[in-house]
Coordinates of C-alpha atoms and ligand atoms in Angstrom, one line a residue:
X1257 CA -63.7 -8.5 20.6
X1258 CA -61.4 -7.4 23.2
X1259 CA -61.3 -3.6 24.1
X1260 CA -58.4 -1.5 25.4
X1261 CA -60.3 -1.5 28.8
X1262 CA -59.1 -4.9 29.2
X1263 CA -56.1 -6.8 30.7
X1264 CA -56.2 -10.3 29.7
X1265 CA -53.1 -11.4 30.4
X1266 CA -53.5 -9.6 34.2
X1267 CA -57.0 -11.8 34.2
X1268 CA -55.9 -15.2 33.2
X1269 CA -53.2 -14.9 36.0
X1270 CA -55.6 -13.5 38.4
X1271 CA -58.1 -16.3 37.6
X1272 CA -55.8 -19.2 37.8
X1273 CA -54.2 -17.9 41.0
X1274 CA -58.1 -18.0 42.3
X1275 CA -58.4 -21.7 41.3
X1276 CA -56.2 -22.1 43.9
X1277 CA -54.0 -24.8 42.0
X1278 CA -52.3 -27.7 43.9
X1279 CA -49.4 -26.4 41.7
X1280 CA -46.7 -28.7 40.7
X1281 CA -45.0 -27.1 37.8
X1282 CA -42.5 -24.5 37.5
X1283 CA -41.5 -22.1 39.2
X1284 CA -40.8 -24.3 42.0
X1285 CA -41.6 -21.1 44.6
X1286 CA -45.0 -22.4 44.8
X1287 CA -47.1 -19.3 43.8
X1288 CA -44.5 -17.1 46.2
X1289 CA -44.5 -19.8 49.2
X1290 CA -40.9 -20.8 48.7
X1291 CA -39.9 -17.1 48.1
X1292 CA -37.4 -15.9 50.5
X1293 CA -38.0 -14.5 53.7
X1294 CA -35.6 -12.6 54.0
X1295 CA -37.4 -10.9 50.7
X1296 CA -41.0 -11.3 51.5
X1297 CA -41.1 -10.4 55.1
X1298 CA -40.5 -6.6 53.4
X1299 CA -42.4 -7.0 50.5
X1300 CA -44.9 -9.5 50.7
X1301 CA -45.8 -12.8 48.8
X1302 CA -48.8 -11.6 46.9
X1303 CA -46.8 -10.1 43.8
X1304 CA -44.9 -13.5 43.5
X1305 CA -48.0 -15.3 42.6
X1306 CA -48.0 -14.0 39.6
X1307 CA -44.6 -15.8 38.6
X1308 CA -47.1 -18.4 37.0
X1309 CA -45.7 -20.0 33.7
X1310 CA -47.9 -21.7 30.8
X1311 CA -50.7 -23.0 32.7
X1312 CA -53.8 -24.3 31.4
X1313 CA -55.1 -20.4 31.5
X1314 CA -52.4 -18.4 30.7
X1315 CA -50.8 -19.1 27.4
X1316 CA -48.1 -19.2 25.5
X1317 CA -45.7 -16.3 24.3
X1318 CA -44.0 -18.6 22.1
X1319 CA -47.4 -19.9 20.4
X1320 CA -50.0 -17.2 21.6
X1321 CA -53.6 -18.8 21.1
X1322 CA -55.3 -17.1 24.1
X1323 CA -54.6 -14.3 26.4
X1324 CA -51.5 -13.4 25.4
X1325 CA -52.4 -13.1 21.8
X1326 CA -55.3 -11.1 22.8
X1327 CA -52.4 -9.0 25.1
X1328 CA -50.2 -8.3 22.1
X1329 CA -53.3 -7.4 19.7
X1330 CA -54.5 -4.9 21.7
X1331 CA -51.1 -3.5 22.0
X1332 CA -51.0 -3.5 17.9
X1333 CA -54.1 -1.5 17.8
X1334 CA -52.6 1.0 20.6
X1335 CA -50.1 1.5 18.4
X1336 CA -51.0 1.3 14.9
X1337 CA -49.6 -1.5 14.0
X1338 CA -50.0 -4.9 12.5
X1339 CA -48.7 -7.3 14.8
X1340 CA -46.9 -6.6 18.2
X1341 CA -44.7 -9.0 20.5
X1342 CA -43.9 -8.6 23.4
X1343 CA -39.9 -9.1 24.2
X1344 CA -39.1 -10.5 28.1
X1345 CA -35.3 -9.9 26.9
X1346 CA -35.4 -6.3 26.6
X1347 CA -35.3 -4.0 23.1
X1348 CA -32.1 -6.0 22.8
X1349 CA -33.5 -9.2 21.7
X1350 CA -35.4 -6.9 19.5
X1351 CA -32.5 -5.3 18.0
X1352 CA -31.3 -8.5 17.3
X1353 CA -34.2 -10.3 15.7
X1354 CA -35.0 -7.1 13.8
X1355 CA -31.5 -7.1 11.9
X1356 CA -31.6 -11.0 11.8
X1357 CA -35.0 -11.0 10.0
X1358 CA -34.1 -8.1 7.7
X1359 CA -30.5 -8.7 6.1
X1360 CA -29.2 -12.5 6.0
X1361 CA -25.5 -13.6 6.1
X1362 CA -23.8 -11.8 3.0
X1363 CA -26.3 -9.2 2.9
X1364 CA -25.9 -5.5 3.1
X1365 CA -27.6 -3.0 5.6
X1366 CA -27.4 0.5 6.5
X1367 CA -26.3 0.9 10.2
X1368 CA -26.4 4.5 12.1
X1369 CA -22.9 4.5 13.5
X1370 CA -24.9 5.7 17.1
X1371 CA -26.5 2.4 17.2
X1372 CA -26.6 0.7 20.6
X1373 CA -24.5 -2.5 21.0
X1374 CA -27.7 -4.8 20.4
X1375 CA -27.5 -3.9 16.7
X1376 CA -23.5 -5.1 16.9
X1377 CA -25.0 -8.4 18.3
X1378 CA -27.6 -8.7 15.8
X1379 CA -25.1 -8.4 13.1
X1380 CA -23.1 -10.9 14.7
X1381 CA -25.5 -13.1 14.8
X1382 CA -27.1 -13.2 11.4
X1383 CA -23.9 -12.3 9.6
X1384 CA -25.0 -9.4 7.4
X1385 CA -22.7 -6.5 6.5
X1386 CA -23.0 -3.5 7.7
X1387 CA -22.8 -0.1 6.0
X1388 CA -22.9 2.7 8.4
X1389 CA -24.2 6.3 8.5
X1390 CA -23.4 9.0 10.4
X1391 CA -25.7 11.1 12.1
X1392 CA -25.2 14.5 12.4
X1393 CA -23.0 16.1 15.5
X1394 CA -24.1 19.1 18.0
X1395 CA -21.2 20.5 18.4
X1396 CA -22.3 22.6 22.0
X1397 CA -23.6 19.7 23.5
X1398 CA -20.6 17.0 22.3
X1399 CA -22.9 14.6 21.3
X1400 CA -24.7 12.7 18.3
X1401 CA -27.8 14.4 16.5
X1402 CA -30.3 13.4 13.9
X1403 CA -29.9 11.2 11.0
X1404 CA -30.5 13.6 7.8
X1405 CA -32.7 12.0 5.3
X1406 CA -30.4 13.6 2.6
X1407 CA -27.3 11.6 4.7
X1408 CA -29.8 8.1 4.1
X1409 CA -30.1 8.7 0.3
X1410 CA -26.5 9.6 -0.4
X1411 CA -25.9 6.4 1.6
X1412 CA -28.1 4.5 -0.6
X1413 CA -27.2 5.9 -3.4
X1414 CA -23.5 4.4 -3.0
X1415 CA -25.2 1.3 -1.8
X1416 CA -28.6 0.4 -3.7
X1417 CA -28.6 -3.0 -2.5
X1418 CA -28.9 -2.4 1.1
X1419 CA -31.4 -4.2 2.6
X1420 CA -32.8 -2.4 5.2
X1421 CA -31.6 0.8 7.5
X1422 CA -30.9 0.4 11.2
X1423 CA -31.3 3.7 13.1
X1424 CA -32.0 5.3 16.7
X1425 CA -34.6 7.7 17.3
X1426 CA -35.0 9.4 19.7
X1427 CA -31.4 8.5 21.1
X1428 CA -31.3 8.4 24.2
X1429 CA -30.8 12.0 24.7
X1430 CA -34.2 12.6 23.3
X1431 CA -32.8 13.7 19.3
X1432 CA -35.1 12.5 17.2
X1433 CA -34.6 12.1 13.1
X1434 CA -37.3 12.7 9.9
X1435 CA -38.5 9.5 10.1
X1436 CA -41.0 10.2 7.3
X1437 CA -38.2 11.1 5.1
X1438 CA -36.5 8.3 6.2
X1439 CA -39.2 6.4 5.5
X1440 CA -39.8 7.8 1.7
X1441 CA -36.0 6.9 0.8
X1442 CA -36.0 3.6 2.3
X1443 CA -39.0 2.3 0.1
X1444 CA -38.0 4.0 -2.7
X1445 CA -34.6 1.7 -2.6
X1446 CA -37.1 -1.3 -1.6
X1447 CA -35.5 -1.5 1.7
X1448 CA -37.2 -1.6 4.9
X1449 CA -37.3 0.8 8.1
X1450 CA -36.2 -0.4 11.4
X1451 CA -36.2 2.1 13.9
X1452 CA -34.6 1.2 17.2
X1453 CA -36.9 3.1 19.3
X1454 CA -36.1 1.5 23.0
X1455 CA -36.9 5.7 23.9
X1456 CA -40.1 6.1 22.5
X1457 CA -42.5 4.1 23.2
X1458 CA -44.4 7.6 24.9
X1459 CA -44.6 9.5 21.6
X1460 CA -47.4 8.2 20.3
X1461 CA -49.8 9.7 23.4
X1462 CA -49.3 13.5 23.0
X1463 CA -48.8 15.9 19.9
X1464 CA -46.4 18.0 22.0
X1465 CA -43.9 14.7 21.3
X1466 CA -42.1 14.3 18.4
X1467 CA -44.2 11.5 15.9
X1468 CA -43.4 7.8 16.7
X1469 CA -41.8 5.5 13.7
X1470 CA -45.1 3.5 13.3
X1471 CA -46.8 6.4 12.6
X1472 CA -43.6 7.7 10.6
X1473 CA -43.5 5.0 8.0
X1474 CA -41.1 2.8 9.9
X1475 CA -42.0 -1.2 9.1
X1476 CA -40.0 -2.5 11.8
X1477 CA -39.7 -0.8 15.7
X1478 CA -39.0 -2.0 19.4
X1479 CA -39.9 -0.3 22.4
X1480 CA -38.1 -0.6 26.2
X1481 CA -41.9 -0.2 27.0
X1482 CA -39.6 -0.2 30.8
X1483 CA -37.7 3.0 29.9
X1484 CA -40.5 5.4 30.1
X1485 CA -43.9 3.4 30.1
X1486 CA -44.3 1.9 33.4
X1487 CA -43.5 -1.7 32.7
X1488 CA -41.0 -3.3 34.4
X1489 CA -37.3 -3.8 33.9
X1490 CA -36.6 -5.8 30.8
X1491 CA -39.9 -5.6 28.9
X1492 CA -40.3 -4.5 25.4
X1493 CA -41.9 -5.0 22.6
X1494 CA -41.6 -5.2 19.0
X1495 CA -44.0 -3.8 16.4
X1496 CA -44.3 -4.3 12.7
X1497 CA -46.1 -2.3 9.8
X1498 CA -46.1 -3.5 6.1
X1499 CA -45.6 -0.9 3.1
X1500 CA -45.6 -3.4 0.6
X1501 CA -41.7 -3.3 0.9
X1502 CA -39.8 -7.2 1.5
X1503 CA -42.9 -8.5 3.0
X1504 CA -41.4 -12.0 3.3
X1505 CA -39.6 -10.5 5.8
X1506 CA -42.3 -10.4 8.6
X1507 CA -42.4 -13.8 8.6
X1508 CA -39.1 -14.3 9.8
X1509 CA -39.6 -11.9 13.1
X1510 CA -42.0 -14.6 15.1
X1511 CA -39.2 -17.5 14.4
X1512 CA -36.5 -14.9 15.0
X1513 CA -37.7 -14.2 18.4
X1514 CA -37.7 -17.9 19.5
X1515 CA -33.8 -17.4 19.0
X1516 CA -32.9 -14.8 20.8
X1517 CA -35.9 -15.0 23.7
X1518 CA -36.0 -17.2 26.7
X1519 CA -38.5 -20.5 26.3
X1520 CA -39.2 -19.5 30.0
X1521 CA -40.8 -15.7 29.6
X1522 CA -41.7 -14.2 32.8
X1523 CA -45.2 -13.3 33.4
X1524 CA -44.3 -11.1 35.8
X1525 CA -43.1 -8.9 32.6
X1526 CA -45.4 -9.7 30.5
X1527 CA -48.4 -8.8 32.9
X1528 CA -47.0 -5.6 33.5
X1529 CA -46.6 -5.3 29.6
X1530 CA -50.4 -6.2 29.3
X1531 CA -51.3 -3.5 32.0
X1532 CA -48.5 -0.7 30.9
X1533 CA -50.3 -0.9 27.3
X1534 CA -53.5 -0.1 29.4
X1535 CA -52.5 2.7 31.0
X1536 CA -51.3 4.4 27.8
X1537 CA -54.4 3.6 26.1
X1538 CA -57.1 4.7 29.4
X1539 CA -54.6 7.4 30.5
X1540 CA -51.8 8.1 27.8
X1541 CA -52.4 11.9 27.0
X1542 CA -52.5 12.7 30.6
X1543 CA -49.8 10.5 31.4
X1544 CA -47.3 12.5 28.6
X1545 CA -49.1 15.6 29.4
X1546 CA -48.0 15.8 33.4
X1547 CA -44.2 14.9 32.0
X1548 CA -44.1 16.8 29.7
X1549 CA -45.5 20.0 32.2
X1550 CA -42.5 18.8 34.7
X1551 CA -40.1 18.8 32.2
X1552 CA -41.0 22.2 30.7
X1553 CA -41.0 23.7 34.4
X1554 CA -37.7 22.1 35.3
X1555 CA -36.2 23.8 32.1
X1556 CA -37.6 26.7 32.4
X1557 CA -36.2 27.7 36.1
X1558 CA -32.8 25.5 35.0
X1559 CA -32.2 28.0 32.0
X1560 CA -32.1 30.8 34.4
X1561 CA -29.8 29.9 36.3
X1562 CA -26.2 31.1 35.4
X1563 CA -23.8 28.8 34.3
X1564 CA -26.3 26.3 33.6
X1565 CA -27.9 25.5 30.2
X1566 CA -30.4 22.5 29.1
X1567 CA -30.7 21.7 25.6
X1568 CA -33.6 22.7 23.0
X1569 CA -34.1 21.7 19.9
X1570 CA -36.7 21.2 17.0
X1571 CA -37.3 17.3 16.9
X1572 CA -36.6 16.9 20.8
X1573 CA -38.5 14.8 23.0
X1574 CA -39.3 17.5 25.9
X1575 CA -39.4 14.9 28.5
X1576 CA -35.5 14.4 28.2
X1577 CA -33.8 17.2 30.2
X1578 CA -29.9 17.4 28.9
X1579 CA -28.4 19.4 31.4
X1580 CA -24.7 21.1 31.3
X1581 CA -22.9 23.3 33.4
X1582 CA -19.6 23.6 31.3
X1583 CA -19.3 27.1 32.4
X1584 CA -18.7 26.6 35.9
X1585 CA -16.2 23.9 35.2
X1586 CA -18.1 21.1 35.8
X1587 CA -17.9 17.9 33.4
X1588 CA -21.1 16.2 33.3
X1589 CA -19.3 13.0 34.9
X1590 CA -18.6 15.6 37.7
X1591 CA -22.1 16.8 38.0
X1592 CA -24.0 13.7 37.8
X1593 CA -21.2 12.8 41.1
X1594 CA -22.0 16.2 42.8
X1595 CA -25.9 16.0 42.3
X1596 CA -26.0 12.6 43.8
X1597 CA -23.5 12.7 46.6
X1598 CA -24.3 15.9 48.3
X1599 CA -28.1 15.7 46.7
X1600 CA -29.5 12.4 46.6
X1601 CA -30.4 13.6 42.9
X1602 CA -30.0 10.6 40.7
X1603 CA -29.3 11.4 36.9
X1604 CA -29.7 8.4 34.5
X1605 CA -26.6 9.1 33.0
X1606 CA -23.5 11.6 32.2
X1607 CA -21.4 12.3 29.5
X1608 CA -17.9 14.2 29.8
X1609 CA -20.4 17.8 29.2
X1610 CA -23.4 16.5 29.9
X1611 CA -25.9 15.1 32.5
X1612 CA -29.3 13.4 31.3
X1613 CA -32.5 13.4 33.6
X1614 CA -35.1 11.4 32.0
X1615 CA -38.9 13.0 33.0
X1616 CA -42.0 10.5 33.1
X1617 CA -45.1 10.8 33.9
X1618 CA -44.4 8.9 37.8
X1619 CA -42.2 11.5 38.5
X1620 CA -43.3 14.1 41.1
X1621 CA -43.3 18.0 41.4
X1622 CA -40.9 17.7 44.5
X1623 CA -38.4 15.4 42.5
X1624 CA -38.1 18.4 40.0
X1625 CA -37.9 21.0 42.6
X1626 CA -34.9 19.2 44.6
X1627 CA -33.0 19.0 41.0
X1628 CA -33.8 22.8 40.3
X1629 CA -32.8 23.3 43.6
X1630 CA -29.2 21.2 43.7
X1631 CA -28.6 23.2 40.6
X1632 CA -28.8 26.9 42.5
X1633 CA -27.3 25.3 45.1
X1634 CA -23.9 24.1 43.0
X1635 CA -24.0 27.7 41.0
X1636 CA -24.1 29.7 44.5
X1637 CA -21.0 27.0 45.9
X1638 CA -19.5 27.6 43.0
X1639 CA -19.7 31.3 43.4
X1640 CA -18.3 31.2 46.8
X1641 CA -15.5 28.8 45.7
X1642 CA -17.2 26.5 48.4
X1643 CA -17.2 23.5 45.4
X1644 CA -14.6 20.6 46.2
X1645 CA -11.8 22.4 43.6
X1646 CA -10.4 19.1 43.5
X1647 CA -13.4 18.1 41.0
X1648 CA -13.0 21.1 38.7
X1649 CA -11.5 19.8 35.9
X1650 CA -12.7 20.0 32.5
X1651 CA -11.6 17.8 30.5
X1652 CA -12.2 18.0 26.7
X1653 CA -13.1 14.4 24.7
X1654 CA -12.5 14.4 20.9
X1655 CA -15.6 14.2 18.8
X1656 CA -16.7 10.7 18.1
X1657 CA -14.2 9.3 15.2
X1658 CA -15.9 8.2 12.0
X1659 CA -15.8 4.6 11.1
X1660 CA -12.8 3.1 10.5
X1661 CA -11.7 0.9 7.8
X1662 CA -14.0 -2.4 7.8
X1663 CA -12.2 -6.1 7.2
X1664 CA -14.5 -8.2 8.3
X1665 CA -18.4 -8.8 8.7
X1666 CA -18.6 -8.6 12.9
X1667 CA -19.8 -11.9 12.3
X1668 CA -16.3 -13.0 10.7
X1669 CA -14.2 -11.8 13.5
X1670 CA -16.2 -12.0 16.7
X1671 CA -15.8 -16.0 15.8
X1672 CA -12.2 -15.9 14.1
X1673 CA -9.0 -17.0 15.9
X1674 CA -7.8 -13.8 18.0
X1675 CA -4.8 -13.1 20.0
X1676 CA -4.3 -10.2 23.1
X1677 CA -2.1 -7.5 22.1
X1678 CA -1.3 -4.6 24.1
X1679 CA -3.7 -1.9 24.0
X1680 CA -0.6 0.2 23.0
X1681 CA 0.5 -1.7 20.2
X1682 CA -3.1 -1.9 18.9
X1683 CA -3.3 0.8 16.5
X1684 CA -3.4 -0.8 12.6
X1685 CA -4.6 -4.3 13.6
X1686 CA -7.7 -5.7 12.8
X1687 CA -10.1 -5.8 16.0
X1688 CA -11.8 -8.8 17.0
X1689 CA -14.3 -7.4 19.7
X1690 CA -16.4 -4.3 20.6
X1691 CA -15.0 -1.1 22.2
X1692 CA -17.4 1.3 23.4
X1693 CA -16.6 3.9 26.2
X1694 CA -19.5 3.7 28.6
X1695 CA -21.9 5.9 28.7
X1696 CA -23.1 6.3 25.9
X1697 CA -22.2 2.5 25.3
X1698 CA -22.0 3.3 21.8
X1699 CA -19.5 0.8 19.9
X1700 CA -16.2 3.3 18.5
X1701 CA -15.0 0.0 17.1
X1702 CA -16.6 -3.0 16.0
X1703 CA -15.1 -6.4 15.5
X1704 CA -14.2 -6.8 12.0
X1705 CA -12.8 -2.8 11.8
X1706 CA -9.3 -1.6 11.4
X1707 CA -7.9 0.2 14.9
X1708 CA -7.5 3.5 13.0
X1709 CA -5.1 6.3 15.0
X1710 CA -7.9 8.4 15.3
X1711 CA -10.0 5.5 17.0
X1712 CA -7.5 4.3 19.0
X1713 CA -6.5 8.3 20.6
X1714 CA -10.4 8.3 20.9
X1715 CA -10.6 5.4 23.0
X1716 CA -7.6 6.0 24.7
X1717 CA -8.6 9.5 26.2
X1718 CA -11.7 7.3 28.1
X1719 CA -9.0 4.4 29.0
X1720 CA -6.4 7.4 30.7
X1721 CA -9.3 9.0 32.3
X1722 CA -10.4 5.6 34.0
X1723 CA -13.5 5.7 32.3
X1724 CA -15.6 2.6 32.2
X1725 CA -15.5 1.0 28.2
X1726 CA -17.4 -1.7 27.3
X1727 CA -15.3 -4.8 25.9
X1728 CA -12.3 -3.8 28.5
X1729 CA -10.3 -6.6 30.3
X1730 CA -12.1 -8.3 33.9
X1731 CA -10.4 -5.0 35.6
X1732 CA -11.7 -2.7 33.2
X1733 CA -8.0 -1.5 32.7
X1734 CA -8.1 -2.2 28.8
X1735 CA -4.3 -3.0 29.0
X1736 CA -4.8 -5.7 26.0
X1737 CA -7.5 -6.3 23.2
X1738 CA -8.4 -9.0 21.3
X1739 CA -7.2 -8.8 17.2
X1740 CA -7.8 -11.1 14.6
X1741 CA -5.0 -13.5 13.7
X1742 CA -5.0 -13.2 10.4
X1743 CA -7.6 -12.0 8.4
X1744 CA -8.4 -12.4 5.0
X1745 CA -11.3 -10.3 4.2
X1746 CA -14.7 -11.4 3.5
X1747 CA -16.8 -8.4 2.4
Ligands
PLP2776 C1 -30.9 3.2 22.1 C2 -31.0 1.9 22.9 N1 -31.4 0.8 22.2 C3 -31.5 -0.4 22.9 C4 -31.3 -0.5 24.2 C5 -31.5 -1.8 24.9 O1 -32.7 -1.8 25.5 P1 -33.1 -2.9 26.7 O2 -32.4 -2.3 27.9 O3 -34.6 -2.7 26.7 O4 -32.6 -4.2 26.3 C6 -30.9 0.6 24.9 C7 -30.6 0.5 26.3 O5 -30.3 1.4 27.0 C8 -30.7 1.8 24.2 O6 -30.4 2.9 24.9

């Protein structure tokens, strides 16, 4: 019996490296030999040994019989969970299998409308329809909130045959939603739970965090276990609970993984999955205990200083510091350029109000104290009109439109016949690709939908401002847009 104390993936590698393998498999870099110079003379070959495949020692992801499978059980138990997998292709393959697995072609499913673009690919892929939600809006802060559990059962209510609800918690600004309630009305309607939780994959170690979906009720969750848990770029992992709701669905998630997962994982990921998951078990509380302390500091001396505010809130993850400083005229895309250029402060994302600074446990004091700091700084230059006036601009973005008309499944029209229109001329024609200003990379339209007016002067206050939108042309001018031929509708 294998105990949380243990990294077997990290010791199969280690102990075939030691058996010092005349190695004639790939990777074809020879155990970090054939690496690079140019790469290794800074960083060294040791690291690169690791990049080992399915050797006689080290398993297989795809049909995990040995220390992988012992990896991904620990990880279960970590979490509470009946069976775990670890994803090489980020929470987005998990997106995607998760929606694969629970609605097939023809089949309806409740979507929250701030779902990140990996659920748009899911439903391409498997062909379900979607049925979205809208979660709540905070008006102050311009952004999405919480998904209501009264919103959920009104939505089943119209819908009672949905198979499943899709949702984000915590977005990535740290909102989280009632999951337990969630939960309740999901089962009641014999639907299942699947909780994109790519943020929160560091709630489950600290009682000062909002409660993680597993322990919520969710049956189906991912976790970018590289967002906030110290694995590297790209791993995730995917976690599933029964309630005795569609349980034939579970079956489906191993096979569904194959599809949308390379047949070549990288054990470079999938070790530092193995020893991320150990960290969290030996160290976890501490780990979320230091953020959480940083975070709370940073707020604290960021509050007080005028013109600045950072978002509270009930169900918040603490660790997520949503920073705006509206009042001195700054936009968040202007403070996040500010911060960085005359700070070497380096936000993880902005908004047009907004900046987001996301806490962990790795940062240090000094990394808080120099954002604190840039902060007092940009108040007092403001104060002294020292600021670059040429950035003051604030701009003000309309709230995120609701769901337009839908015509076809995104399945449908992301493979229908399409022709380029001009961007212009757009408005009342059916969409055959994704737009979503970037960030938040949230989809505003989804192939399938009707360009509504209110969509289209949406997107086009992002496409005057030069903003960056997913889906745009190779320039990222988003002069034309792909529409749908003709479309006869199939939902
Ligand atoms: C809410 C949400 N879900 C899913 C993803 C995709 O995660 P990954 O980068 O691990 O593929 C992201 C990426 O930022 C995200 O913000």
């Amino acid at each position: 019996m294998m105990e949380q104390n243990q990294t077997p993936l990290l010791e199969a590698v280690t102990d075939f490296i030691a058996t010092k393998p005349a190695y004639f498999r790939i990777p074809g870099h020879r155990l970090g030999r054939g690496i690079s110079p140019r790469w290794t003379d800074s960083v060294g070959t040791k690291l690169f040994a690791y990049d080992v495949t399915e050797t006689p020692l080290t398993d297989d992801l795809h049909s995990p019989e040995g220390a992988i499978d012992q990896a991904q059980k620990l990880l279960a138990v970590l979490y509470g969970a009946d069976q775990s997998f670890f994803l090489v292709n980020g929470s987005t393959c998990g997106n995607e299998a998760m929606i694969l697995s629970a609605a097939l072609e023809g089949e309806k499913i409740l979507v929250a409308r701030n779902a990140h673009k990996s659920a748009m690919m899911g439903l391409i892929l498997s062909g379900a329809v979607p049925v979205y939600v809208m979660p709540e809006v905070l008006p102050e802060w311009g952004i999405q909130g919480e998904l209501t559990a009264a919103d959920v059962q009104s939505a089943f209510e119209q819908n009672p045959d949905c198979k499943a609800l899709f949702l984000v918690s915590p977005s990535y600004y740290g909102v989280c939603s009632d999951l337990v309630g969630i939960a309740e009305v999901c089962h009641a309607y014999n639907a299942l739970l699947l909780v994109d939780e790519a943020h929160g994959g560091h709630l489950y170690f600290h009682d000062g965090l909002p409660a993680g979906a597993l322990a919520s009720g969710a049956d189906l969750c991912v976790q970018s276990m590289h967002k906030v848990t110290g694995a590297l770029t790209q791993s995730s992992v995917l976690h599933c609970k029964e309630h005795g709701v569609r349980s034939e669905v579970f079956d489906r998630i191993a096979q569904n993984l194959h599809l949308v997962q390379s047949t070549s994982p990288s054990y470079l990921l999938m070790t530092s999955l193995d020893c991320a998951r150990y960290e969290l078990a030996m160290h976890g509380s501490e780990m979320m205990e230091k953020a959480l302390s940083l975070a709370s500091y940073a707020r604290e001396r960021i509050q007080k200083i005028a013109g600045f505010r950072c978002m509270e809130g009930e169900r918040l993850d603490r660790t997520r510091l949503v920073l705006s400083a509206c009042e001195l005229g700054l936009t968040g895309y202007m403070l996040e350029k500010l911060l960085y250029e005359k700070y070497a402060v380096n936000m993880e994302l902005a908004d047009d109000k907004n900046v987001l600074a996301i806490v962990t446990y790795a940062n240090e004091r000094e990394d808080l104290d120099r954002l604190v700091a840039a902060c007092a700084e940009l108040r007092r230059a403001s104060q002294h009109g020292a600021m670059d006036m040429a950035l003051q601009k604030n701009q003000e973005y309309p709230p995120v439109p609701k769901p337009p008309q839908q015509i076809l499944t995104p399945r449908k029209a992301y493979f229908s016949n399409t022709k380029k229109v001009r961007w212009q001329e757009a408005a009342g024609q059916v969409s055959g690709q994704v737009l979503a200003p970037y960030p938040p990379g949230i989809p505003a339209i989804y192939p399938g939908e009707q360009i509504s007016q209110e969509v289209w002067e949406y997107i086009e206050c992002f496409r005057r401002d030069g903003r960056h939108i997913h889906g745009a042309g190779k320039d990222g001018r988003l002069d034309f847009v792909k529409v749908v031929e003709s479309s006869f509708s199939d939902i």
